[in-house]
Amino acid sequence: MPTLLHLDSSADLRTSVSRALTARFATTWTEISPDHLVVQRDLHLDPLPHLPTNALHWAPRLRTADEVVPADAEQLQKVLIEELTNADVVVIGAPMYNWGMPSTLKAWIDYVQVSGLTSIIDEPTQPLAGKPVVIVSSRGASYGAGTPGEGTDFEVPSLVQPLGVAMGMDVTVVTTELTLATRLPALNPFAGQAADELEKAAQAMVDLARKLGAA
Ligand SMILES: Cc1cc2nc3c(=O)[nH]c(=O)nc-3n(C[C@H](O)[C@H](O)[C@H](O)COP(=O)(O)O)c2cc1C
């Protein structure tokens, strides 16, 4: 059964762009065949607790003798890593909050990027290497070359580094910018550009879901 892990983290349950795009991906995925399954985790509606201890960042063999991990936290980490391991493809709704990712999504990253277990530290441990992950980054302003925001997108690098570099997953990033063009009068002139970007991102969801779902 080809399985998609569908994560959302937007705090906007009414007009979220990232939620609309990841939903488009998931719908396309399920349309490929009745066997195509979706496992959904809403990190905003069902937030994870912050890591209760730094020991969870380490594979058990790399923990120090005096590091104690609460059993429920260890179990939660196991569930999250299993969910990721069992998925064939992952799609992540990642709105830009304060030039980074929402804290709800960061909490998930903190549970699943585990040195010596899911990422390399002293041995070549990258069990998730090559697994496709599609990051959908929606942002109110613009961060392309020549814009005032150029060089200040700290969200995408901080997702690509743990997932793509440390864990070796096969990351594709889809961005859609200027989502605040209809809310903020100063950005109104960019409404057309925002609509074009959104349309392109929606098409990218369909194309990627079909391609990755057929693989
Ligand atoms: C807490 C918060 C912080 C935000 N910070 C930024 C930011 O740093 N840069 C930006 O371009 N937009 C920022 N925005 C706007 C969101 O990125 C924008 O509304 C985006 O569409 C959110 O994704 P969503 O539509 O999926 O909810 C922020 C919004 C919120 C709620």
PDB file of C-alpha atoms and ligand atoms in Angstrom:
ATOM      1  CA  MET A   1       0.000   0.000   0.000  1.00  0.00           C
ATOM      2  CA  PRO A   2       1.770   3.238  -1.082  1.00  0.00           C
ATOM      3  CA  THR A   3       1.461   5.476   1.970  1.00  0.00           C
ATOM      4  CA  LEU A   4       1.634   9.255   2.181  1.00  0.00           C
ATOM      5  CA  LEU A   5       2.402  10.930   5.498  1.00  0.00           C
ATOM      6  CA  HIS A   6       0.564  14.260   5.400  1.00  0.00           C
ATOM      7  CA  LEU A   7       1.690  16.847   7.975  1.00  0.00           C
ATOM      8  CA  ASP A   8       0.199  20.299   8.511  1.00  0.00           C
ATOM      9  CA  SER A   9       1.289  23.009  10.906  1.00  0.00           C
ATOM     10  CA  SER A  10      -0.593  26.175   9.961  1.00  0.00           C
ATOM     11  CA  ALA A  11      -2.512  27.824  12.798  1.00  0.00           C
ATOM     12  CA  ASP A  12      -5.007  29.090  10.210  1.00  0.00           C
ATOM     13  CA  LEU A  13      -7.879  26.638   9.902  1.00  0.00           C
ATOM     14  CA  ARG A  14      -9.920  28.827   7.524  1.00  0.00           C
ATOM     15  CA  THR A  15      -7.769  30.293   4.769  1.00  0.00           C
ATOM     16  CA  SER A  16      -4.418  28.525   5.068  1.00  0.00           C
ATOM     17  CA  VAL A  17      -2.552  28.303   1.793  1.00  0.00           C
ATOM     18  CA  SER A  18      -0.232  25.516   2.923  1.00  0.00           C
ATOM     19  CA  ARG A  19      -3.195  23.447   4.141  1.00  0.00           C
ATOM     20  CA  ALA A  20      -4.945  23.889   0.797  1.00  0.00           C
ATOM     21  CA  LEU A  21      -1.802  22.808  -1.064  1.00  0.00           C
ATOM     22  CA  THR A  22      -1.009  19.757   1.064  1.00  0.00           C
ATOM     23  CA  ALA A  23      -4.690  18.744   0.796  1.00  0.00           C
ATOM     24  CA  ARG A  24      -4.370  18.982  -2.972  1.00  0.00           C
ATOM     25  CA  PHE A  25      -1.341  16.699  -2.817  1.00  0.00           C
ATOM     26  CA  ALA A  26      -3.179  14.198  -0.597  1.00  0.00           C
ATOM     27  CA  THR A  27      -6.304  14.187  -2.773  1.00  0.00           C
ATOM     28  CA  THR A  28      -4.226  13.584  -5.881  1.00  0.00           C
ATOM     29  CA  TRP A  29      -2.416  10.785  -4.061  1.00  0.00           C
ATOM     30  CA  THR A  30      -5.657   8.982  -3.157  1.00  0.00           C
ATOM     31  CA  GLU A  31      -6.966   9.403  -6.706  1.00  0.00           C
ATOM     32  CA  ILE A  32      -4.061   7.342  -8.092  1.00  0.00           C
ATOM     33  CA  SER A  33      -5.564   4.088  -6.795  1.00  0.00           C
ATOM     34  CA  PRO A  34      -7.734   2.761  -3.961  1.00  0.00           C
ATOM     35  CA  ASP A  35      -4.527   1.313  -2.482  1.00  0.00           C
ATOM     36  CA  HIS A  36      -2.929   4.738  -2.006  1.00  0.00           C
ATOM     37  CA  LEU A  37      -3.273   5.542   1.692  1.00  0.00           C
ATOM     38  CA  VAL A  38      -2.867   8.803   3.590  1.00  0.00           C
ATOM     39  CA  VAL A  39      -1.782   9.034   7.221  1.00  0.00           C
ATOM     40  CA  GLN A  40      -2.521  12.522   8.466  1.00  0.00           C
ATOM     41  CA  ARG A  41      -0.933  14.311  11.417  1.00  0.00           C
ATOM     42  CA  ASP A  42      -2.021  17.842  12.273  1.00  0.00           C
ATOM     43  CA  LEU A  43       0.763  19.365  14.336  1.00  0.00           C
ATOM     44  CA  HIS A  44      -1.343  22.439  15.110  1.00  0.00           C
ATOM     45  CA  LEU A  45      -4.561  20.717  16.197  1.00  0.00           C
ATOM     46  CA  ASP A  46      -2.703  17.914  17.923  1.00  0.00           C
ATOM     47  CA  PRO A  47       0.551  19.561  19.028  1.00  0.00           C
ATOM     48  CA  LEU A  48       3.469  17.526  20.266  1.00  0.00           C
ATOM     49  CA  PRO A  49       4.979  18.409  23.639  1.00  0.00           C
ATOM     50  CA  HIS A  50       8.426  19.949  23.493  1.00  0.00           C
ATOM     51  CA  LEU A  51      11.194  17.419  24.025  1.00  0.00           C
ATOM     52  CA  PRO A  52      11.162  16.775  27.770  1.00  0.00           C
ATOM     53  CA  THR A  53      14.871  15.928  27.742  1.00  0.00           C
ATOM     54  CA  ASN A  54      17.891  16.378  25.485  1.00  0.00           C
ATOM     55  CA  ALA A  55      18.560  12.638  25.846  1.00  0.00           C
ATOM     56  CA  LEU A  56      15.880  12.008  23.187  1.00  0.00           C
ATOM     57  CA  HIS A  57      18.152  13.643  20.634  1.00  0.00           C
ATOM     58  CA  TRP A  58      20.495  10.671  20.926  1.00  0.00           C
ATOM     59  CA  ALA A  59      20.205   7.046  19.893  1.00  0.00           C
ATOM     60  CA  PRO A  60      19.996   4.953  23.092  1.00  0.00           C
ATOM     61  CA  ARG A  61      23.562   3.703  22.565  1.00  0.00           C
ATOM     62  CA  LEU A  62      24.831   7.315  22.615  1.00  0.00           C
ATOM     63  CA  ARG A  63      23.030   8.387  25.792  1.00  0.00           C
ATOM     64  CA  THR A  64      25.101   8.822  28.915  1.00  0.00           C
ATOM     65  CA  ALA A  65      24.520   6.449  31.812  1.00  0.00           C
ATOM     66  CA  ASP A  66      22.815   9.129  33.897  1.00  0.00           C
ATOM     67  CA  GLU A  67      20.404  10.271  31.181  1.00  0.00           C
ATOM     68  CA  VAL A  68      16.848   9.266  31.985  1.00  0.00           C
ATOM     69  CA  VAL A  69      14.128   9.330  29.348  1.00  0.00           C
ATOM     70  CA  PRO A  70      10.455   9.296  30.416  1.00  0.00           C
ATOM     71  CA  ALA A  71       8.823   6.170  29.001  1.00  0.00           C
ATOM     72  CA  ASP A  72       5.875   8.065  27.468  1.00  0.00           C
ATOM     73  CA  ALA A  73       8.225  10.439  25.617  1.00  0.00           C
ATOM     74  CA  GLU A  74      10.296   7.548  24.320  1.00  0.00           C
ATOM     75  CA  GLN A  75       7.119   5.838  23.133  1.00  0.00           C
ATOM     76  CA  LEU A  76       5.947   9.025  21.372  1.00  0.00           C
ATOM     77  CA  GLN A  77       9.302   9.332  19.608  1.00  0.00           C
ATOM     78  CA  LYS A  78       9.040   5.701  18.507  1.00  0.00           C
ATOM     79  CA  VAL A  79       5.547   6.286  17.074  1.00  0.00           C
ATOM     80  CA  LEU A  80       6.662   9.397  15.167  1.00  0.00           C
ATOM     81  CA  ILE A  81       9.725   7.715  13.695  1.00  0.00           C
ATOM     82  CA  GLU A  82       7.692   4.631  12.758  1.00  0.00           C
ATOM     83  CA  GLU A  83       5.114   6.839  11.056  1.00  0.00           C
ATOM     84  CA  LEU A  84       7.898   8.411   9.020  1.00  0.00           C
ATOM     85  CA  THR A  85       9.585   5.081   8.296  1.00  0.00           C
ATOM     86  CA  ASN A  86       6.336   3.470   7.145  1.00  0.00           C
ATOM     87  CA  ALA A  87       5.533   6.313   4.745  1.00  0.00           C
ATOM     88  CA  ASP A  88       6.654   6.085   1.138  1.00  0.00           C
ATOM     89  CA  VAL A  89       6.329   9.829   0.637  1.00  0.00           C
ATOM     90  CA  VAL A  90       5.932  12.765   3.043  1.00  0.00           C
ATOM     91  CA  VAL A  91       4.267  16.133   2.409  1.00  0.00           C
ATOM     92  CA  ILE A  92       4.758  18.900   4.964  1.00  0.00           C
ATOM     93  CA  GLY A  93       2.727  22.101   5.189  1.00  0.00           C
ATOM     94  CA  ALA A  94       5.208  24.670   6.464  1.00  0.00           C
ATOM     95  CA  PRO A  95       3.963  28.248   6.765  1.00  0.00           C
ATOM     96  CA  MET A  96       6.692  30.786   7.427  1.00  0.00           C
ATOM     97  CA  TYR A  97       6.383  32.122  10.965  1.00  0.00           C
ATOM     98  CA  ASN A  98       8.907  34.740  12.033  1.00  0.00           C
ATOM     99  CA  TRP A  99      11.263  33.841   9.202  1.00  0.00           C
ATOM    100  CA  GLY A 100      11.342  30.245  10.388  1.00  0.00           C
ATOM    101  CA  MET A 101       9.021  27.291  10.790  1.00  0.00           C
ATOM    102  CA  PRO A 102       6.088  27.113  13.243  1.00  0.00           C
ATOM    103  CA  SER A 103       7.155  25.823  16.662  1.00  0.00           C
ATOM    104  CA  THR A 104       4.716  22.933  16.240  1.00  0.00           C
ATOM    105  CA  LEU A 105       6.663  21.699  13.225  1.00  0.00           C
ATOM    106  CA  LYS A 106       9.989  22.309  14.963  1.00  0.00           C
ATOM    107  CA  ALA A 107       8.830  20.062  17.809  1.00  0.00           C
ATOM    108  CA  TRP A 108       8.234  17.259  15.285  1.00  0.00           C
ATOM    109  CA  ILE A 109      11.705  17.754  13.777  1.00  0.00           C
ATOM    110  CA  ASP A 110      13.212  17.592  17.264  1.00  0.00           C
ATOM    111  CA  TYR A 111      11.610  14.165  17.812  1.00  0.00           C
ATOM    112  CA  VAL A 112      12.508  12.587  14.472  1.00  0.00           C
ATOM    113  CA  GLN A 113      16.038  13.866  13.806  1.00  0.00           C
ATOM    114  CA  VAL A 114      17.898  11.620  16.221  1.00  0.00           C
ATOM    115  CA  SER A 115      21.681  11.478  16.142  1.00  0.00           C
ATOM    116  CA  GLY A 116      22.917   7.966  15.572  1.00  0.00           C
ATOM    117  CA  LEU A 117      19.411   6.651  14.839  1.00  0.00           C
ATOM    118  CA  THR A 118      17.900   8.617  11.932  1.00  0.00           C
ATOM    119  CA  SER A 119      20.911  10.804  11.139  1.00  0.00           C
ATOM    120  CA  ILE A 120      24.635  10.384  10.881  1.00  0.00           C
ATOM    121  CA  ILE A 121      26.848  11.224  13.802  1.00  0.00           C
ATOM    122  CA  ASP A 122      29.470   8.496  14.282  1.00  0.00           C
ATOM    123  CA  GLU A 123      28.201   5.717  12.017  1.00  0.00           C
ATOM    124  CA  PRO A 124      26.395   5.828   8.637  1.00  0.00           C
ATOM    125  CA  THR A 125      22.899   5.720  10.174  1.00  0.00           C
ATOM    126  CA  GLN A 126      20.456   7.154   7.633  1.00  0.00           C
ATOM    127  CA  PRO A 127      17.567   4.654   7.443  1.00  0.00           C
ATOM    128  CA  LEU A 128      15.333   7.242   5.762  1.00  0.00           C
ATOM    129  CA  ALA A 129      17.857   8.160   3.060  1.00  0.00           C
ATOM    130  CA  GLY A 130      16.230   8.747  -0.303  1.00  0.00           C
ATOM    131  CA  LYS A 131      12.657   8.911   0.994  1.00  0.00           C
ATOM    132  CA  PRO A 132      10.883  11.716  -0.871  1.00  0.00           C
ATOM    133  CA  VAL A 133       9.654  14.636   1.223  1.00  0.00           C
ATOM    134  CA  VAL A 134       7.817  17.628  -0.238  1.00  0.00           C
ATOM    135  CA  ILE A 135       7.998  20.820   1.817  1.00  0.00           C
ATOM    136  CA  VAL A 136       5.292  23.392   1.089  1.00  0.00           C
ATOM    137  CA  SER A 137       6.410  26.781   2.361  1.00  0.00           C
ATOM    138  CA  SER A 138       3.773  29.537   2.278  1.00  0.00           C
ATOM    139  CA  ARG A 139       4.911  33.018   3.145  1.00  0.00           C
ATOM    140  CA  GLY A 140       3.265  36.409   3.382  1.00  0.00           C
ATOM    141  CA  ALA A 141       6.067  38.409   1.793  1.00  0.00           C
ATOM    142  CA  SER A 142       8.613  37.779  -0.926  1.00  0.00           C
ATOM    143  CA  TYR A 143      12.111  36.343  -0.566  1.00  0.00           C
ATOM    144  CA  GLY A 144      13.382  36.011  -4.129  1.00  0.00           C
ATOM    145  CA  ALA A 145      16.466  37.644  -5.610  1.00  0.00           C
ATOM    146  CA  GLY A 146      16.202  41.423  -5.599  1.00  0.00           C
ATOM    147  CA  THR A 147      13.332  41.602  -3.098  1.00  0.00           C
ATOM    148  CA  PRO A 148      13.687  43.254   0.320  1.00  0.00           C
ATOM    149  CA  GLY A 149      13.342  39.808   1.864  1.00  0.00           C
ATOM    150  CA  GLU A 150      16.263  38.315  -0.083  1.00  0.00           C
ATOM    151  CA  GLY A 151      18.546  36.344   2.213  1.00  0.00           C
ATOM    152  CA  THR A 152      16.109  36.241   5.142  1.00  0.00           C
ATOM    153  CA  ASP A 153      14.275  32.985   4.426  1.00  0.00           C
ATOM    154  CA  PHE A 154      15.521  30.993   7.383  1.00  0.00           C
ATOM    155  CA  GLU A 155      12.683  28.524   7.157  1.00  0.00           C
ATOM    156  CA  VAL A 156      13.571  26.445   4.126  1.00  0.00           C
ATOM    157  CA  PRO A 157      17.258  25.984   5.094  1.00  0.00           C
ATOM    158  CA  SER A 158      16.265  24.956   8.617  1.00  0.00           C
ATOM    159  CA  LEU A 159      14.022  22.229   7.177  1.00  0.00           C
ATOM    160  CA  VAL A 160      16.380  21.095   4.429  1.00  0.00           C
ATOM    161  CA  GLN A 161      19.322  20.757   6.838  1.00  0.00           C
ATOM    162  CA  PRO A 162      17.787  18.162   9.211  1.00  0.00           C
ATOM    163  CA  LEU A 163      15.610  16.317   6.679  1.00  0.00           C
ATOM    164  CA  GLY A 164      17.775  16.465   3.573  1.00  0.00           C
ATOM    165  CA  VAL A 165      21.329  16.726   4.873  1.00  0.00           C
ATOM    166  CA  ALA A 166      21.329  15.025   8.277  1.00  0.00           C
ATOM    167  CA  MET A 167      18.681  12.389   7.477  1.00  0.00           C
ATOM    168  CA  GLY A 168      19.435  12.122   3.761  1.00  0.00           C
ATOM    169  CA  MET A 169      15.829  12.386   2.613  1.00  0.00           C
ATOM    170  CA  ASP A 170      15.086  13.448  -0.944  1.00  0.00           C
ATOM    171  CA  VAL A 171      13.692  16.955  -0.398  1.00  0.00           C
ATOM    172  CA  THR A 172      11.622  18.967  -2.862  1.00  0.00           C
ATOM    173  CA  VAL A 173      10.626  22.482  -1.830  1.00  0.00           C
ATOM    174  CA  VAL A 174       7.561  24.240  -3.229  1.00  0.00           C
ATOM    175  CA  THR A 175       7.109  27.851  -2.153  1.00  0.00           C
ATOM    176  CA  THR A 176       4.226  30.209  -2.587  1.00  0.00           C
ATOM    177  CA  GLU A 177       4.851  33.850  -1.721  1.00  0.00           C
ATOM    178  CA  LEU A 178       2.990  37.093  -1.126  1.00  0.00           C
ATOM    179  CA  THR A 179       0.060  35.310   0.494  1.00  0.00           C
ATOM    180  CA  LEU A 180      -0.649  38.523   2.442  1.00  0.00           C
ATOM    181  CA  ALA A 181      -1.235  40.491  -0.772  1.00  0.00           C
ATOM    182  CA  THR A 182      -5.000  40.504  -0.287  1.00  0.00           C
ATOM    183  CA  ARG A 183      -4.835  41.333   3.446  1.00  0.00           C
ATOM    184  CA  LEU A 184      -2.245  44.135   3.494  1.00  0.00           C
ATOM    185  CA  PRO A 185      -2.995  47.234   1.404  1.00  0.00           C
ATOM    186  CA  ALA A 186       0.717  47.825   0.831  1.00  0.00           C
ATOM    187  CA  LEU A 187       0.972  44.418  -0.840  1.00  0.00           C
ATOM    188  CA  ASN A 188      -2.260  44.722  -2.869  1.00  0.00           C
ATOM    189  CA  PRO A 189      -0.334  45.518  -6.080  1.00  0.00           C
ATOM    190  CA  PHE A 190       1.204  42.037  -5.850  1.00  0.00           C
ATOM    191  CA  ALA A 191      -2.133  40.211  -5.691  1.00  0.00           C
ATOM    192  CA  GLY A 192      -1.841  39.056  -9.310  1.00  0.00           C
ATOM    193  CA  GLN A 193       1.663  37.705  -8.752  1.00  0.00           C
ATOM    194  CA  ALA A 194       0.498  35.920  -5.591  1.00  0.00           C
ATOM    195  CA  ALA A 195      -2.386  34.305  -7.478  1.00  0.00           C
ATOM    196  CA  ASP A 196      -0.013  33.141 -10.244  1.00  0.00           C
ATOM    197  CA  GLU A 197       2.380  31.637  -7.690  1.00  0.00           C
ATOM    198  CA  LEU A 198      -0.439  29.849  -5.939  1.00  0.00           C
ATOM    199  CA  GLU A 199      -1.702  28.379  -9.176  1.00  0.00           C
ATOM    200  CA  LYS A 200       1.795  27.146 -10.024  1.00  0.00           C
ATOM    201  CA  ALA A 201       2.209  25.648  -6.562  1.00  0.00           C
ATOM    202  CA  ALA A 202      -1.169  23.880  -6.847  1.00  0.00           C
ATOM    203  CA  GLN A 203      -0.117  22.384 -10.193  1.00  0.00           C
ATOM    204  CA  ALA A 204       3.194  21.327  -8.635  1.00  0.00           C
ATOM    205  CA  MET A 205       1.233  19.452  -5.942  1.00  0.00           C
ATOM    206  CA  VAL A 206      -0.682  17.492  -8.575  1.00  0.00           C
ATOM    207  CA  ASP A 207       2.418  16.770 -10.668  1.00  0.00           C
ATOM    208  CA  LEU A 208       4.559  15.718  -7.703  1.00  0.00           C
ATOM    209  CA  ALA A 209       1.862  13.540  -6.130  1.00  0.00           C
ATOM    210  CA  ARG A 210       1.294  11.728  -9.432  1.00  0.00           C
ATOM    211  CA  LYS A 211       5.016  11.279 -10.063  1.00  0.00           C
ATOM    212  CA  LEU A 212       5.902  10.138  -6.550  1.00  0.00           C
ATOM    213  CA  GLY A 213       2.738   8.057  -6.218  1.00  0.00           C
ATOM    214  CA  ALA A 214       3.510   6.196  -9.428  1.00  0.00           C
ATOM    215  CA  ALA A 215       7.082   5.387  -8.422  1.00  0.00           C
TER     216      ALA A 215
HETATM  217  C1  LIG B   1       2.901  33.993  13.725  1.00  0.00           C
HETATM  218  C2  LIG B   1       3.084  34.432  12.306  1.00  0.00           C
HETATM  219  C3  LIG B   1       4.321  34.862  11.884  1.00  0.00           C
HETATM  220  C4  LIG B   1       4.521  35.214  10.551  1.00  0.00           C
HETATM  221  N1  LIG B   1       5.776  35.567  10.137  1.00  0.00           N
HETATM  222  C5  LIG B   1       5.991  35.808   8.822  1.00  0.00           C
HETATM  223  C6  LIG B   1       7.310  36.079   8.349  1.00  0.00           C
HETATM  224  O1  LIG B   1       8.288  36.087   9.076  1.00  0.00           O
HETATM  225  N2  LIG B   1       7.473  36.329   7.029  1.00  0.00           N
HETATM  226  C7  LIG B   1       6.424  36.298   6.143  1.00  0.00           C
HETATM  227  O2  LIG B   1       6.645  36.507   4.953  1.00  0.00           O
HETATM  228  N3  LIG B   1       5.165  36.035   6.556  1.00  0.00           N
HETATM  229  C8  LIG B   1       4.937  35.789   7.878  1.00  0.00           C
HETATM  230  N4  LIG B   1       3.672  35.480   8.303  1.00  0.00           N
HETATM  231  C9  LIG B   1       2.601  35.347   7.296  1.00  0.00           C
HETATM  232  C10 LIG B   1       2.451  33.889   6.871  1.00  0.00           C
HETATM  233  O3  LIG B   1       3.669  33.351   6.417  1.00  0.00           O
HETATM  234  C11 LIG B   1       1.424  33.779   5.746  1.00  0.00           C
HETATM  235  O4  LIG B   1       0.178  34.230   6.228  1.00  0.00           O
HETATM  236  C12 LIG B   1       1.322  32.368   5.210  1.00  0.00           C
HETATM  237  O5  LIG B   1       0.335  32.337   4.208  1.00  0.00           O
HETATM  238  C13 LIG B   1       0.969  31.401   6.316  1.00  0.00           C
HETATM  239  O6  LIG B   1       0.730  30.107   5.784  1.00  0.00           O
HETATM  240  P1  LIG B   1      -0.758  29.534   5.750  1.00  0.00           P
HETATM  241  O7  LIG B   1      -1.512  30.373   4.753  1.00  0.00           O
HETATM  242  O8  LIG B   1      -0.613  28.135   5.354  1.00  0.00           O
HETATM  243  O9  LIG B   1      -1.326  29.676   7.142  1.00  0.00           O
HETATM  244  C14 LIG B   1       3.433  35.159   9.637  1.00  0.00           C
HETATM  245  C15 LIG B   1       2.183  34.752  10.091  1.00  0.00           C
HETATM  246  C16 LIG B   1       1.994  34.379  11.401  1.00  0.00           C
HETATM  247  C17 LIG B   1       0.630  33.908  11.841  1.00  0.00           C
END
